[in-house]
Amino acid sequence: MSENPFSPTSENHVSLEKEAALSKPNPSLEYCGCTVEETLAAFQTDTNKGLPSLHIVNERRAKYGSNNCAQDEDSESLIWQFITTFTQDPLILLLIGSALISFIMGNIDDAISITLAIVIVVTVGFVQEYRSEKSLEALNHLVPAECHLIRCGIESNGILASTLVPGDLVRFKVGDRIPADLRIVEAVGLTIDESNLTGENEPVSKNVDPVILPDNGAPNVSQRSCIAYMGTLVREGHGKGIVVGTGKDTAFGAVFDMMSSIEKPKTPLQQAMDKLGKDLSLISFVLIGLICLLGIFQGRSWLDMFQISVSLAVAAIPEGLPIIVTVTLALGVLRMANRKAIVRRLPSVETLGSVNVICSDKTGTLTQNHMTVSKIWSLGSMQNKQNILNIETCNKKTLKNYLNDDTRELLTTGNICNNAIFSQEQFKFLGNPTDVALLEVLGEFDLVDCRTGITRSTELPFTSQRKIMATGITSNNKETFYIKGAYEKILQKATHYLTKEGKTEKLNSSLSKMIEDCAESMAGEGLRVLAFAKMDNTTKKTIIDEKDLGNLVFIGLMGMKDPPRPNVHKAVEKLLEGSVHIIMITGDSPRTAVSIARQIGIPVVNEADSCITGDKLDVMNEDELASVIDHVNIFARATPQHKLNIVRALQKRGDVVAMTGDGVNDAPALKLADIGISMGNLGTDVAKEASDMVLTDDDFSTILTAIEEGKGIFNNIQNFLTFQLSTSVAALSLVALSTALNLPNPLNAMQILWINILMDGPPAQSLGVEPVDHEVMKKPPRRRTDKILTSAVLKRLLTSAIFIICGTVFIFVREIDADGQVTSRDTTMTFTCFVFFDMFNALACRHSTKSIFKIGVFANKMFNFAVGLSILGQLCAIYVPFFQSIFKTESLSLYDLLFLLCISSTVFIADELRKYIFRSRNPTDIPFVYSQV
């Protein structure tokens, strides 16, 4: 499914058109007035099994098409788009005018040459822009929408929403994005956020009842209470729905064409490049105008000066710079996607290089996200913390000996207080990792899932604030609540405990202290500790909140193991080396959090200072938190609200914050953070929507990869900027000097245009995809205020330009002195010298501080291909008779070429010497610092 185009900015511009589009007839309007039974009959489907056969699915897919709102292919053909490109650039129009004037005045050769040059220049620009558009289009498909589908009686999770057809049965829960227009057939406490469709921020309550259609007109979108719209977000509850509309037959699709016409704003970096291009263009136009006037006053042909001026304008003005920046950013994002980090918004790439604080979840991000119950303990059977049952060291026969009444009740409570499901298709449990672990441990004791034989009366769901989940079971007119949660919360409400024989005894302070010590002992080993209890609802009171729970019977504890991911320690080490502050935020106990932090390399010098609990956070304001957060690495027993406070405190200090999250309640913090990072596997659609980046493997080390790529992209942009501008400066200065000294122009118009092709063409683009130098992570994060075109970059490009100018002028003067006049050989030598300088300059620009021999001369395959192609083109220009007539060149000897290579290599040698001096003065081997002078 395509990325949601609805945004507050775009709605402000097109609200009237959007309302008109939403009022058009569509399936949601047709079926909102139908009962559930009528809808099922219309689509020949079922509320439990969905569509009965794949044959029907295939028929409907053929009829209705794929469930996406992708734009139709542009009505203009590629050839016509190419042709219209010739009329879009004023400089190209000037060149066309120059060719026409040459033709009228009888200079047929010049007219043909300029025409060919125009075709080549426009083709290069068109290919660049086309590539940029295609790269950006590819970004829209990096995060395909998924759904929970029930078809032919089989439930499947993670199914692509694009495969849905009318009549399919879809299940949805809190945090999910609705994948198509659905007629709701089951709703439990269901509210849906439709703000991206209607503009109303308040979630809408949904039910299964048909809408009573008014006599005059039709109910508007917000009044269709039994319809869930494609692209909207489930805020509360859960339910099921029958697909009634897909793709452009949805309310989303009704306005998609209108919304897709809105041009996306450029990134700050692209805007900066646009401004730089305009500033350089203005300077170039002034210089070129002066050159042209000076040449005419000197008595030179006005047509020649006009052609050279226009050619200089095309070559010197970096009109392709924003396009190359876009291509570089887009290709960098695609590389990140291949490395499991999907950047959803292009501007985020610019922020990655500035991140100096990473706030990360523990479970699933720093750890492997596969929970297994490794230890259990019950007060009745085991009596003290030395007798904790280690499941990993026992075999099944031994474990059965521990199945006393309290241990059995402990396992049963974990079984009942559970929402994980078993997938027949994938043949495994699906759901929250903690719930899955509680079901998997049953097999160790030869117990089976008992939920099919019981009647669930109510449920108090687990939340980050509540830290407790309760499930009500009704049996023999008696309601019993089974409870699991943080041991502190359970102990606060527990008054009794279950004995080995299954009897209830009074819980005193010493026994409570024993339970607490046992839980702390498990947590100290890095285990997630859950406590379990039960409560008989003798009052028949409806349980609606945790305050309604009391007089709990404590049953036992379970310690769950979720080991750190193998690559996390190395990633943490590299990030710390690069001055990135890593903060672990978890809902676990402080002891568990500190243990895991030490295992993965997060520094914990003093536990009291390095770790803050949620209770302490509640009594701290932003200023207090900002003052101490510099040495805090762990936040334990934290809630999503705490995440929000932490982000605010960090940003108040001026930090650039990356924040990870996966739940609905994490969305505000993800949106507030400079880089919001959601989990691709466990993350809800709400979290993904609020985030800037999605980790498809939920692995912390992938964040390192993304930051590394972000920093590398900026290095590459600086490198090709150095290459392009040094060539522009050299070309302008060369013609300006020759004109000022009343010398013949060393380069003709065609040769200048060829140099422009090299500067804006493959060599420049290949610098944008230079492999990332891993040492970039040793460099501190880039400041927000740092510019791309720094003083260091300016010095470097001006130095390269001076070498190119001096070397080329030397060859030009030397050749003139040899024969006393300007011949085609002189211009050929000068032209070839400049092109060779360009190639050596491009080679030098591959890295700002490292020797090319250290990073690998042939490491960048695209660069090798681009330079090889450029050299081959230059050889054609001086040896192929057809091109000789166009460029006004003649053949050179092998000695000439070797001599030119020696002269032009000086720009490369000089840059290698500069790098050597820099490295000798900076033995720590730190890569180029953006703001360095």
Short mmCIF file of N, CA and C in Angstrom, two decimals, residues 94-148:
data_model
loop_
_atom_site.label_atom_id
_atom_site.label_comp_id
_atom_site.label_asym_id
_atom_site.label_seq_id
_atom_site.Cartn_x
_atom_site.Cartn_y
_atom_site.Cartn_z
N LEU A 94 19.51 29.19 -24.95
CA LEU A 94 20.57 30.07 -25.48
C LEU A 94 21.51 29.30 -26.42
N LEU A 95 21.83 28.06 -26.03
CA LEU A 95 22.69 27.24 -26.90
C LEU A 95 21.99 26.93 -28.22
N ILE A 96 20.68 26.65 -28.15
CA ILE A 96 19.93 26.38 -29.38
C ILE A 96 19.94 27.63 -30.27
N GLY A 97 19.77 28.80 -29.64
CA GLY A 97 19.85 30.05 -30.40
C GLY A 97 21.21 30.24 -31.04
N SER A 98 22.26 29.86 -30.29
CA SER A 98 23.61 29.96 -30.83
C SER A 98 23.79 29.06 -32.04
N ALA A 99 23.24 27.85 -31.97
CA ALA A 99 23.34 26.91 -33.10
C ALA A 99 22.60 27.46 -34.32
N LEU A 100 21.43 28.05 -34.08
CA LEU A 100 20.65 28.61 -35.20
C LEU A 100 21.40 29.77 -35.86
N ILE A 101 21.99 30.65 -35.04
CA ILE A 101 22.75 31.78 -35.59
C ILE A 101 23.93 31.28 -36.41
N SER A 102 24.61 30.26 -35.89
CA SER A 102 25.75 29.68 -36.62
C SER A 102 25.29 29.13 -37.97
N PHE A 103 24.14 28.47 -37.97
CA PHE A 103 23.62 27.87 -39.21
C PHE A 103 23.27 28.97 -40.21
N ILE A 104 22.62 30.05 -39.74
CA ILE A 104 22.21 31.15 -40.63
C ILE A 104 23.43 31.84 -41.24
N MET A 105 24.51 31.95 -40.41
CA MET A 105 25.70 32.64 -40.89
C MET A 105 26.62 31.72 -41.69
N GLY A 106 26.18 30.48 -41.93
CA GLY A 106 26.95 29.58 -42.78
C GLY A 106 27.96 28.73 -42.05
N ASN A 107 28.03 28.83 -40.71
CA ASN A 107 28.97 27.99 -39.95
C ASN A 107 28.28 26.65 -39.65
N ILE A 108 28.15 25.84 -40.69
CA ILE A 108 27.41 24.57 -40.57
C ILE A 108 28.06 23.64 -39.55
N ASP A 109 29.41 23.57 -39.60
CA ASP A 109 30.12 22.67 -38.68
C ASP A 109 29.85 23.05 -37.22
N ASP A 110 29.91 24.35 -36.94
CA ASP A 110 29.65 24.81 -35.57
C ASP A 110 28.21 24.51 -35.16
N ALA A 111 27.29 24.71 -36.10
CA ALA A 111 25.87 24.46 -35.80
C ALA A 111 25.63 23.00 -35.44
N ILE A 112 26.24 22.11 -36.23
CA ILE A 112 26.08 20.66 -35.97
C ILE A 112 26.75 20.29 -34.65
N SER A 113 27.93 20.83 -34.41
CA SER A 113 28.66 20.52 -33.19
C SER A 113 27.88 20.95 -31.94
N ILE A 114 27.36 22.18 -32.00
CA ILE A 114 26.62 22.69 -30.84
C ILE A 114 25.34 21.88 -30.63
N THR A 115 24.69 21.51 -31.73
CA THR A 115 23.47 20.70 -31.62
C THR A 115 23.76 19.36 -30.95
N LEU A 116 24.84 18.72 -31.38
CA LEU A 116 25.22 17.45 -30.75
C LEU A 116 25.52 17.65 -29.27
N ALA A 117 26.22 18.74 -28.95
CA ALA A 117 26.54 19.02 -27.56
C ALA A 117 25.28 19.22 -26.72
N ILE A 118 24.31 19.95 -27.31
CA ILE A 118 23.04 20.17 -26.61
C ILE A 118 22.36 18.84 -26.29
N VAL A 119 22.33 17.95 -27.28
CA VAL A 119 21.69 16.64 -27.09
C VAL A 119 22.38 15.86 -25.97
N ILE A 120 23.72 15.89 -25.96
CA ILE A 120 24.47 15.14 -24.93
C ILE A 120 24.23 15.74 -23.55
N VAL A 121 24.32 17.08 -23.44
CA VAL A 121 24.13 17.74 -22.14
C VAL A 121 22.73 17.48 -21.59
N VAL A 122 21.73 17.64 -22.46
CA VAL A 122 20.34 17.43 -22.02
C VAL A 122 20.12 15.98 -21.63
N THR A 123 20.71 15.06 -22.40
CA THR A 123 20.54 13.62 -22.10
C THR A 123 21.12 13.28 -20.73
N VAL A 124 22.33 13.79 -20.44
CA VAL A 124 22.94 13.54 -19.14
C VAL A 124 22.05 14.06 -18.02
N GLY A 125 21.55 15.30 -18.16
CA GLY A 125 20.67 15.88 -17.15
C GLY A 125 19.36 15.12 -16.99
N PHE A 126 18.81 14.69 -18.13
CA PHE A 126 17.54 13.95 -18.10
C PHE A 126 17.70 12.61 -17.39
N VAL A 127 18.80 11.92 -17.69
CA VAL A 127 19.06 10.61 -17.06
C VAL A 127 19.24 10.79 -15.55
N GLN A 128 19.96 11.85 -15.15
CA GLN A 128 20.14 12.12 -13.72
C GLN A 128 18.80 12.34 -13.03
N GLU A 129 17.97 13.18 -13.63
CA GLU A 129 16.68 13.50 -13.01
C GLU A 129 15.76 12.28 -12.99
N TYR A 130 15.78 11.51 -14.05
CA TYR A 130 14.95 10.29 -14.11
C TYR A 130 15.40 9.30 -13.03
N ARG A 131 16.72 9.19 -12.88
CA ARG A 131 17.25 8.29 -11.86
C ARG A 131 16.86 8.75 -10.46
N SER A 132 16.89 10.06 -10.26
CA SER A 132 16.48 10.62 -8.97
C SER A 132 15.03 10.30 -8.67
N GLU A 133 14.15 10.50 -9.66
CA GLU A 133 12.72 10.22 -9.47
C GLU A 133 12.48 8.75 -9.15
N LYS A 134 13.15 7.87 -9.88
CA LYS A 134 12.97 6.44 -9.67
C LYS A 134 13.48 6.02 -8.30
N SER A 135 14.59 6.62 -7.85
CA SER A 135 15.12 6.30 -6.53
C SER A 135 14.15 6.73 -5.45
N LEU A 136 13.55 7.92 -5.62
CA LEU A 136 12.59 8.40 -4.63
C LEU A 136 11.32 7.56 -4.64
N GLU A 137 10.90 7.12 -5.83
CA GLU A 137 9.73 6.23 -5.92
C GLU A 137 10.00 4.94 -5.17
N ALA A 138 11.21 4.44 -5.28
CA ALA A 138 11.56 3.18 -4.61
C ALA A 138 11.44 3.31 -3.10
N LEU A 139 11.69 4.52 -2.56
CA LEU A 139 11.60 4.73 -1.11
C LEU A 139 10.18 4.52 -0.60
N ASN A 140 9.19 4.84 -1.44
CA ASN A 140 7.79 4.72 -1.01
C ASN A 140 7.35 3.28 -0.81
N HIS A 141 8.14 2.33 -1.32
CA HIS A 141 7.75 0.93 -1.23
C HIS A 141 8.61 0.16 -0.22
N LEU A 142 9.41 0.88 0.58
CA LEU A 142 10.30 0.21 1.52
C LEU A 142 9.55 -0.35 2.72
N VAL A 143 8.43 0.28 3.10
CA VAL A 143 7.67 -0.19 4.26
C VAL A 143 6.28 -0.62 3.80
N PRO A 144 6.16 -1.81 3.20
CA PRO A 144 4.84 -2.24 2.71
C PRO A 144 3.89 -2.50 3.87
N ALA A 145 2.62 -2.13 3.68
CA ALA A 145 1.61 -2.34 4.72
C ALA A 145 1.29 -3.83 4.84
N GLU A 146 1.13 -4.26 6.08
CA GLU A 146 0.80 -5.67 6.35
C GLU A 146 -0.47 -5.73 7.18
N CYS A 147 -1.05 -6.93 7.25
CA CYS A 147 -2.29 -7.09 8.01
C CYS A 147 -2.40 -8.51 8.54
N HIS A 148 -3.40 -8.71 9.40
CA HIS A 148 -3.69 -10.03 9.95
C HIS A 148 -4.92 -10.56 9.20
#
